[in-house]
Amino acid sequence: MKKHIFVNDKFVGYISKVTPNYSNIHFPTPTLLKKFWHYEDELSGGIVGNYVIIEGENFGFLGKLQEVSLPEKEQNFLGEHAFYDSSFHPQGKIELLLSFNYYSTKIDKGLDKYPAVGSKVYLCSADLIKTLFVSDNSSGSVSFDIAKLTNGLETDLPLNPNQLFGRHCAIVGTTGGGKSYTISRILEEFLHLNKSKAILIDATGEY
């Protein structure tokens, strides 16, 4: 097992509820929500959008913190200076993104298993996210440098072109969401790889 994945220094809470789409987290103490440094990573347990990992048996789960709150009965006692010194019990909601084998750090296809109530939750480092998404066999090959996680870690995720062009691919999004820019960046990176060539059918004249 890769013991560096689940370390006590990055522990933030326990899973208190599990559904097919999300899990609830219980923070034993509000001090676990404070910002801190772990080697080169600046981490915080209470920021919505943070990535977390959940410990299971022989496998782990990557999730994203979507909500942080206090139980209603504790909200009346909330104060700016008393929060970290009191017996408040924050709670949160985690979107489950994927499961992975933490012996090989290989991502499982689909999400067909779930964490158990009582499972420990840890903050996820940038290095672990790269380990999960950037396969070892692609380390010596060419890659696109166009992907970045939208989190405080500003994590770069190199994209293997074989993973993109080896199957059908669609880029979707709302108006102004960056679809055209993404396509132009992919083409720009692609054309720099071994003098590659591309055929662009531009029906609307954007390019």
PDB file of C-alpha atoms in Angstrom:
ATOM      1  CA  MET A   1       0.000   0.000   0.000  1.00  0.00           C
ATOM      2  CA  LYS A   2       1.159   3.553  -0.692  1.00  0.00           C
ATOM      3  CA  LYS A   3       1.157   4.761   2.898  1.00  0.00           C
ATOM      4  CA  HIS A   4       1.761   8.393   1.939  1.00  0.00           C
ATOM      5  CA  ILE A   5      -1.802   8.610   0.596  1.00  0.00           C
ATOM      6  CA  PHE A   6      -3.545   8.545   3.978  1.00  0.00           C
ATOM      7  CA  VAL A   7      -1.528  10.487   6.562  1.00  0.00           C
ATOM      8  CA  ASN A   8      -2.775  11.796   9.895  1.00  0.00           C
ATOM      9  CA  ASP A   9      -1.460  15.296   9.188  1.00  0.00           C
ATOM     10  CA  LYS A  10      -4.148  15.685   6.495  1.00  0.00           C
ATOM     11  CA  PHE A  11      -7.032  14.053   8.375  1.00  0.00           C
ATOM     12  CA  VAL A  12     -10.206  16.188   8.484  1.00  0.00           C
ATOM     13  CA  GLY A  13     -13.138  13.985   9.483  1.00  0.00           C
ATOM     14  CA  TYR A  14     -15.328  10.911   9.131  1.00  0.00           C
ATOM     15  CA  ILE A  15     -18.000   9.853   6.648  1.00  0.00           C
ATOM     16  CA  SER A  16     -21.393  10.086   8.381  1.00  0.00           C
ATOM     17  CA  LYS A  17     -23.779   9.355   5.484  1.00  0.00           C
ATOM     18  CA  VAL A  18     -23.469   7.646   2.094  1.00  0.00           C
ATOM     19  CA  THR A  19     -25.725   7.901  -0.985  1.00  0.00           C
ATOM     20  CA  PRO A  20     -25.080   6.916  -4.641  1.00  0.00           C
ATOM     21  CA  ASN A  21     -24.199  10.532  -5.509  1.00  0.00           C
ATOM     22  CA  TYR A  22     -22.582  12.046  -2.438  1.00  0.00           C
ATOM     23  CA  SER A  23     -21.381  11.440   1.102  1.00  0.00           C
ATOM     24  CA  ASN A  24     -21.654  13.566   4.228  1.00  0.00           C
ATOM     25  CA  ILE A  25     -18.594  14.353   6.316  1.00  0.00           C
ATOM     26  CA  HIS A  26     -18.491  15.029  10.056  1.00  0.00           C
ATOM     27  CA  PHE A  27     -15.670  17.279  11.277  1.00  0.00           C
ATOM     28  CA  PRO A  28     -14.907  16.229  14.901  1.00  0.00           C
ATOM     29  CA  THR A  29     -13.592  19.705  15.740  1.00  0.00           C
ATOM     30  CA  PRO A  30     -13.721  23.063  13.905  1.00  0.00           C
ATOM     31  CA  THR A  31      -9.942  23.396  14.178  1.00  0.00           C
ATOM     32  CA  LEU A  32      -9.689  20.824  11.369  1.00  0.00           C
ATOM     33  CA  LEU A  33     -11.115  23.473   9.018  1.00  0.00           C
ATOM     34  CA  LYS A  34      -8.162  25.832   9.532  1.00  0.00           C
ATOM     35  CA  LYS A  35      -5.654  26.560   6.779  1.00  0.00           C
ATOM     36  CA  PHE A  36      -2.218  24.972   7.177  1.00  0.00           C
ATOM     37  CA  TRP A  37       0.892  24.022   5.231  1.00  0.00           C
ATOM     38  CA  HIS A  38       1.871  20.420   4.523  1.00  0.00           C
ATOM     39  CA  TYR A  39       5.326  20.528   2.954  1.00  0.00           C
ATOM     40  CA  GLU A  40       4.747  22.619  -0.215  1.00  0.00           C
ATOM     41  CA  ASP A  41       0.942  22.337  -0.238  1.00  0.00           C
ATOM     42  CA  GLU A  42      -1.307  24.970   1.324  1.00  0.00           C
ATOM     43  CA  LEU A  43      -4.358  23.049   2.553  1.00  0.00           C
ATOM     44  CA  SER A  44      -7.623  23.905   4.266  1.00  0.00           C
ATOM     45  CA  GLY A  45     -10.319  21.496   5.390  1.00  0.00           C
ATOM     46  CA  GLY A  46     -13.215  23.918   5.222  1.00  0.00           C
ATOM     47  CA  ILE A  47     -13.036  25.412   1.720  1.00  0.00           C
ATOM     48  CA  VAL A  48     -15.760  24.434  -0.744  1.00  0.00           C
ATOM     49  CA  GLY A  49     -14.148  23.078  -3.912  1.00  0.00           C
ATOM     50  CA  ASN A  50     -11.311  21.310  -2.111  1.00  0.00           C
ATOM     51  CA  TYR A  51     -10.462  17.767  -3.150  1.00  0.00           C
ATOM     52  CA  VAL A  52     -10.470  15.049  -0.500  1.00  0.00           C
ATOM     53  CA  ILE A  53      -9.714  11.337  -0.402  1.00  0.00           C
ATOM     54  CA  ILE A  54     -11.682   8.760   1.558  1.00  0.00           C
ATOM     55  CA  GLU A  55     -10.075   5.605   2.934  1.00  0.00           C
ATOM     56  CA  GLY A  56     -11.700   2.250   2.157  1.00  0.00           C
ATOM     57  CA  GLU A  57     -10.574  -1.380   2.180  1.00  0.00           C
ATOM     58  CA  ASN A  58      -7.938  -1.823  -0.545  1.00  0.00           C
ATOM     59  CA  PHE A  59      -9.333   1.167  -2.397  1.00  0.00           C
ATOM     60  CA  GLY A  60      -9.846   4.872  -1.901  1.00  0.00           C
ATOM     61  CA  PHE A  61     -12.212   7.525  -3.198  1.00  0.00           C
ATOM     62  CA  LEU A  62     -11.565  10.960  -4.633  1.00  0.00           C
ATOM     63  CA  GLY A  63     -14.224  13.522  -3.810  1.00  0.00           C
ATOM     64  CA  LYS A  64     -14.885  17.244  -3.974  1.00  0.00           C
ATOM     65  CA  LEU A  65     -16.200  19.237  -1.032  1.00  0.00           C
ATOM     66  CA  GLN A  66     -19.452  20.885  -2.155  1.00  0.00           C
ATOM     67  CA  GLU A  67     -20.908  22.227   1.084  1.00  0.00           C
ATOM     68  CA  VAL A  68     -19.842  23.092   4.648  1.00  0.00           C
ATOM     69  CA  SER A  69     -22.300  24.012   7.399  1.00  0.00           C
ATOM     70  CA  LEU A  70     -23.151  23.817  11.088  1.00  0.00           C
ATOM     71  CA  PRO A  71     -26.098  21.864  12.520  1.00  0.00           C
ATOM     72  CA  GLU A  72     -29.083  24.184  13.002  1.00  0.00           C
ATOM     73  CA  LYS A  73     -29.043  23.800  16.784  1.00  0.00           C
ATOM     74  CA  GLU A  74     -25.461  25.163  16.896  1.00  0.00           C
ATOM     75  CA  GLN A  75     -25.892  28.115  14.528  1.00  0.00           C
ATOM     76  CA  ASN A  76     -27.382  30.390  17.212  1.00  0.00           C
ATOM     77  CA  PHE A  77     -24.151  30.139  19.206  1.00  0.00           C
ATOM     78  CA  LEU A  78     -21.878  30.999  16.303  1.00  0.00           C
ATOM     79  CA  GLY A  79     -19.427  33.844  16.897  1.00  0.00           C
ATOM     80  CA  GLU A  80     -16.402  35.072  14.998  1.00  0.00           C
ATOM     81  CA  HIS A  81     -14.003  34.571  17.895  1.00  0.00           C
ATOM     82  CA  ALA A  82     -15.655  31.606  19.565  1.00  0.00           C
ATOM     83  CA  PHE A  83     -15.861  29.271  16.576  1.00  0.00           C
ATOM     84  CA  TYR A  84     -12.492  27.521  16.867  1.00  0.00           C
ATOM     85  CA  ASP A  85     -12.562  27.456  20.689  1.00  0.00           C
ATOM     86  CA  SER A  86     -15.993  25.912  21.138  1.00  0.00           C
ATOM     87  CA  SER A  87     -17.522  22.480  20.758  1.00  0.00           C
ATOM     88  CA  PHE A  88     -19.088  23.197  17.357  1.00  0.00           C
ATOM     89  CA  HIS A  89     -19.392  20.184  15.042  1.00  0.00           C
ATOM     90  CA  PRO A  90     -19.212  21.295  11.383  1.00  0.00           C
ATOM     91  CA  GLN A  91     -20.532  19.030   8.674  1.00  0.00           C
ATOM     92  CA  GLY A  92     -20.212  18.930   4.910  1.00  0.00           C
ATOM     93  CA  LYS A  93     -21.245  17.257   1.686  1.00  0.00           C
ATOM     94  CA  ILE A  94     -18.757  15.523  -0.626  1.00  0.00           C
ATOM     95  CA  GLU A  95     -19.383  14.723  -4.288  1.00  0.00           C
ATOM     96  CA  LEU A  96     -17.883  11.302  -5.053  1.00  0.00           C
ATOM     97  CA  LEU A  97     -15.831  11.515  -8.272  1.00  0.00           C
ATOM     98  CA  LEU A  98     -14.064   8.163  -8.614  1.00  0.00           C
ATOM     99  CA  SER A  99     -12.586   5.187  -6.796  1.00  0.00           C
ATOM    100  CA  PHE A 100      -9.009   3.948  -7.107  1.00  0.00           C
ATOM    101  CA  ASN A 101      -6.859   1.031  -5.994  1.00  0.00           C
ATOM    102  CA  TYR A 102      -4.396   2.471  -3.508  1.00  0.00           C
ATOM    103  CA  TYR A 103      -1.879  -0.299  -4.034  1.00  0.00           C
ATOM    104  CA  SER A 104      -1.478   0.582  -7.718  1.00  0.00           C
ATOM    105  CA  THR A 105      -3.248   4.019  -7.695  1.00  0.00           C
ATOM    106  CA  LYS A 106      -5.143   2.813 -10.775  1.00  0.00           C
ATOM    107  CA  ILE A 107      -8.539   4.452 -11.301  1.00  0.00           C
ATOM    108  CA  ASP A 108     -11.507   2.074 -11.438  1.00  0.00           C
ATOM    109  CA  LYS A 109     -13.898   2.436 -14.357  1.00  0.00           C
ATOM    110  CA  GLY A 110     -17.237   3.687 -13.109  1.00  0.00           C
ATOM    111  CA  LEU A 111     -18.209   4.251  -9.497  1.00  0.00           C
ATOM    112  CA  ASP A 112     -19.586   0.862  -8.466  1.00  0.00           C
ATOM    113  CA  LYS A 113     -18.366   0.900  -4.865  1.00  0.00           C
ATOM    114  CA  TYR A 114     -18.865   3.387  -2.052  1.00  0.00           C
ATOM    115  CA  PRO A 115     -17.173   4.301   1.224  1.00  0.00           C
ATOM    116  CA  ALA A 116     -18.557   2.987   4.481  1.00  0.00           C
ATOM    117  CA  VAL A 117     -19.976   5.160   7.238  1.00  0.00           C
ATOM    118  CA  GLY A 118     -17.124   5.902   9.627  1.00  0.00           C
ATOM    119  CA  SER A 119     -14.450   5.961   6.905  1.00  0.00           C
ATOM    120  CA  LYS A 120     -11.695   8.513   7.445  1.00  0.00           C
ATOM    121  CA  VAL A 121     -11.442  11.564   5.173  1.00  0.00           C
ATOM    122  CA  TYR A 122      -8.178  13.319   4.294  1.00  0.00           C
ATOM    123  CA  LEU A 123      -7.251  16.382   2.268  1.00  0.00           C
ATOM    124  CA  CYS A 124      -5.865  15.522  -1.162  1.00  0.00           C
ATOM    125  CA  SER A 125      -2.450  16.776  -2.247  1.00  0.00           C
ATOM    126  CA  ALA A 126      -1.521  17.998  -5.711  1.00  0.00           C
ATOM    127  CA  ASP A 127       0.965  15.143  -6.096  1.00  0.00           C
ATOM    128  CA  LEU A 128      -1.720  12.521  -5.492  1.00  0.00           C
ATOM    129  CA  ILE A 129      -4.057  14.080  -8.063  1.00  0.00           C
ATOM    130  CA  LYS A 130      -1.246  13.974 -10.624  1.00  0.00           C
ATOM    131  CA  THR A 131      -0.481  10.365  -9.703  1.00  0.00           C
ATOM    132  CA  LEU A 132      -4.100   9.378 -10.290  1.00  0.00           C
ATOM    133  CA  PHE A 133      -4.644  11.187 -13.581  1.00  0.00           C
ATOM    134  CA  VAL A 134      -1.224  11.041 -15.236  1.00  0.00           C
ATOM    135  CA  SER A 135      -0.432   7.399 -15.964  1.00  0.00           C
ATOM    136  CA  ASP A 136       3.105   6.103 -15.467  1.00  0.00           C
ATOM    137  CA  ASN A 137       3.311   4.710 -18.997  1.00  0.00           C
ATOM    138  CA  SER A 138       2.757   8.183 -20.416  1.00  0.00           C
ATOM    139  CA  SER A 139       5.584   9.815 -18.477  1.00  0.00           C
ATOM    140  CA  GLY A 140       8.065   9.317 -21.327  1.00  0.00           C
ATOM    141  CA  SER A 141       5.704  10.287 -24.119  1.00  0.00           C
ATOM    142  CA  VAL A 142       4.487  13.597 -25.460  1.00  0.00           C
ATOM    143  CA  SER A 143       1.628  15.388 -23.738  1.00  0.00           C
ATOM    144  CA  PHE A 144      -0.623  18.428 -23.970  1.00  0.00           C
ATOM    145  CA  ASP A 145      -0.103  21.072 -21.327  1.00  0.00           C
ATOM    146  CA  ILE A 146      -3.644  22.474 -21.392  1.00  0.00           C
ATOM    147  CA  ALA A 147      -5.385  21.030 -18.337  1.00  0.00           C
ATOM    148  CA  LYS A 148      -5.435  22.606 -14.882  1.00  0.00           C
ATOM    149  CA  LEU A 149      -7.612  21.781 -11.894  1.00  0.00           C
ATOM    150  CA  THR A 150      -9.793  24.637 -10.661  1.00  0.00           C
ATOM    151  CA  ASN A 151      -8.592  24.492  -7.077  1.00  0.00           C
ATOM    152  CA  GLY A 152      -6.276  26.409  -4.805  1.00  0.00           C
ATOM    153  CA  LEU A 153      -3.445  24.020  -5.657  1.00  0.00           C
ATOM    154  CA  GLU A 154      -3.382  25.184  -9.311  1.00  0.00           C
ATOM    155  CA  THR A 155      -2.527  21.627 -10.301  1.00  0.00           C
ATOM    156  CA  ASP A 156      -1.328  21.062 -13.885  1.00  0.00           C
ATOM    157  CA  LEU A 157      -2.536  17.837 -15.508  1.00  0.00           C
ATOM    158  CA  PRO A 158      -0.650  16.928 -18.714  1.00  0.00           C
ATOM    159  CA  LEU A 159      -2.955  15.232 -21.226  1.00  0.00           C
ATOM    160  CA  ASN A 160      -1.752  12.320 -23.348  1.00  0.00           C
ATOM    161  CA  PRO A 161      -2.931  12.925 -26.958  1.00  0.00           C
ATOM    162  CA  ASN A 162      -3.585   9.200 -27.427  1.00  0.00           C
ATOM    163  CA  GLN A 163      -6.160   9.376 -24.648  1.00  0.00           C
ATOM    164  CA  LEU A 164      -7.891  12.258 -26.430  1.00  0.00           C
ATOM    165  CA  PHE A 165      -7.733  11.265 -30.101  1.00  0.00           C
ATOM    166  CA  GLY A 166      -7.975   7.518 -29.555  1.00  0.00           C
ATOM    167  CA  ARG A 167     -11.759   7.800 -29.223  1.00  0.00           C
ATOM    168  CA  HIS A 168     -14.624  10.131 -30.094  1.00  0.00           C
ATOM    169  CA  CYS A 169     -14.423  13.402 -28.193  1.00  0.00           C
ATOM    170  CA  ALA A 170     -16.875  16.276 -27.737  1.00  0.00           C
ATOM    171  CA  ILE A 171     -16.336  19.630 -26.033  1.00  0.00           C
ATOM    172  CA  VAL A 172     -19.541  21.002 -24.546  1.00  0.00           C
ATOM    173  CA  GLY A 173     -20.349  24.004 -22.389  1.00  0.00           C
ATOM    174  CA  THR A 174     -22.443  27.126 -21.996  1.00  0.00           C
ATOM    175  CA  THR A 175     -22.075  30.253 -24.118  1.00  0.00           C
ATOM    176  CA  GLY A 176     -18.849  32.006 -23.189  1.00  0.00           C
ATOM    177  CA  GLY A 177     -17.562  28.950 -21.353  1.00  0.00           C
ATOM    178  CA  GLY A 178     -14.433  28.619 -23.473  1.00  0.00           C
ATOM    179  CA  LYS A 179     -15.322  25.897 -25.990  1.00  0.00           C
ATOM    180  CA  SER A 180     -13.709  27.636 -28.965  1.00  0.00           C
ATOM    181  CA  TYR A 181     -10.647  28.583 -26.936  1.00  0.00           C
ATOM    182  CA  THR A 182     -10.224  24.999 -25.744  1.00  0.00           C
ATOM    183  CA  ILE A 183     -10.394  23.670 -29.308  1.00  0.00           C
ATOM    184  CA  SER A 184      -7.848  26.240 -30.502  1.00  0.00           C
ATOM    185  CA  ARG A 185      -5.490  25.337 -27.628  1.00  0.00           C
ATOM    186  CA  ILE A 186      -5.798  21.630 -28.436  1.00  0.00           C
ATOM    187  CA  LEU A 187      -5.064  22.300 -32.109  1.00  0.00           C
ATOM    188  CA  GLU A 188      -2.136  24.546 -31.224  1.00  0.00           C
ATOM    189  CA  GLU A 189      -0.582  21.896 -28.979  1.00  0.00           C
ATOM    190  CA  PHE A 190      -1.364  19.111 -31.461  1.00  0.00           C
ATOM    191  CA  LEU A 191       0.354  20.855 -34.369  1.00  0.00           C
ATOM    192  CA  HIS A 192       3.546  21.158 -32.331  1.00  0.00           C
ATOM    193  CA  LEU A 193       3.749  17.376 -31.852  1.00  0.00           C
ATOM    194  CA  ASN A 194       6.037  15.750 -34.418  1.00  0.00           C
ATOM    195  CA  LYS A 195       4.799  18.032 -37.211  1.00  0.00           C
ATOM    196  CA  SER A 196       1.289  16.632 -36.910  1.00  0.00           C
ATOM    197  CA  LYS A 197      -1.489  17.656 -39.290  1.00  0.00           C
ATOM    198  CA  ALA A 198      -5.184  18.285 -38.690  1.00  0.00           C
ATOM    199  CA  ILE A 199      -8.285  18.860 -40.815  1.00  0.00           C
ATOM    200  CA  LEU A 200     -10.559  21.560 -39.389  1.00  0.00           C
ATOM    201  CA  ILE A 201     -14.135  21.834 -40.650  1.00  0.00           C
ATOM    202  CA  ASP A 202     -15.248  25.305 -39.560  1.00  0.00           C
ATOM    203  CA  ALA A 203     -18.935  25.678 -40.425  1.00  0.00           C
ATOM    204  CA  THR A 204     -19.403  29.008 -38.613  1.00  0.00           C
ATOM    205  CA  GLY A 205     -16.130  30.737 -39.523  1.00  0.00           C
ATOM    206  CA  GLU A 206     -14.829  31.028 -35.939  1.00  0.00           C
ATOM    207  CA  TYR A 207     -11.319  29.931 -36.799  1.00  0.00           C
TER     208      TYR A 207
END
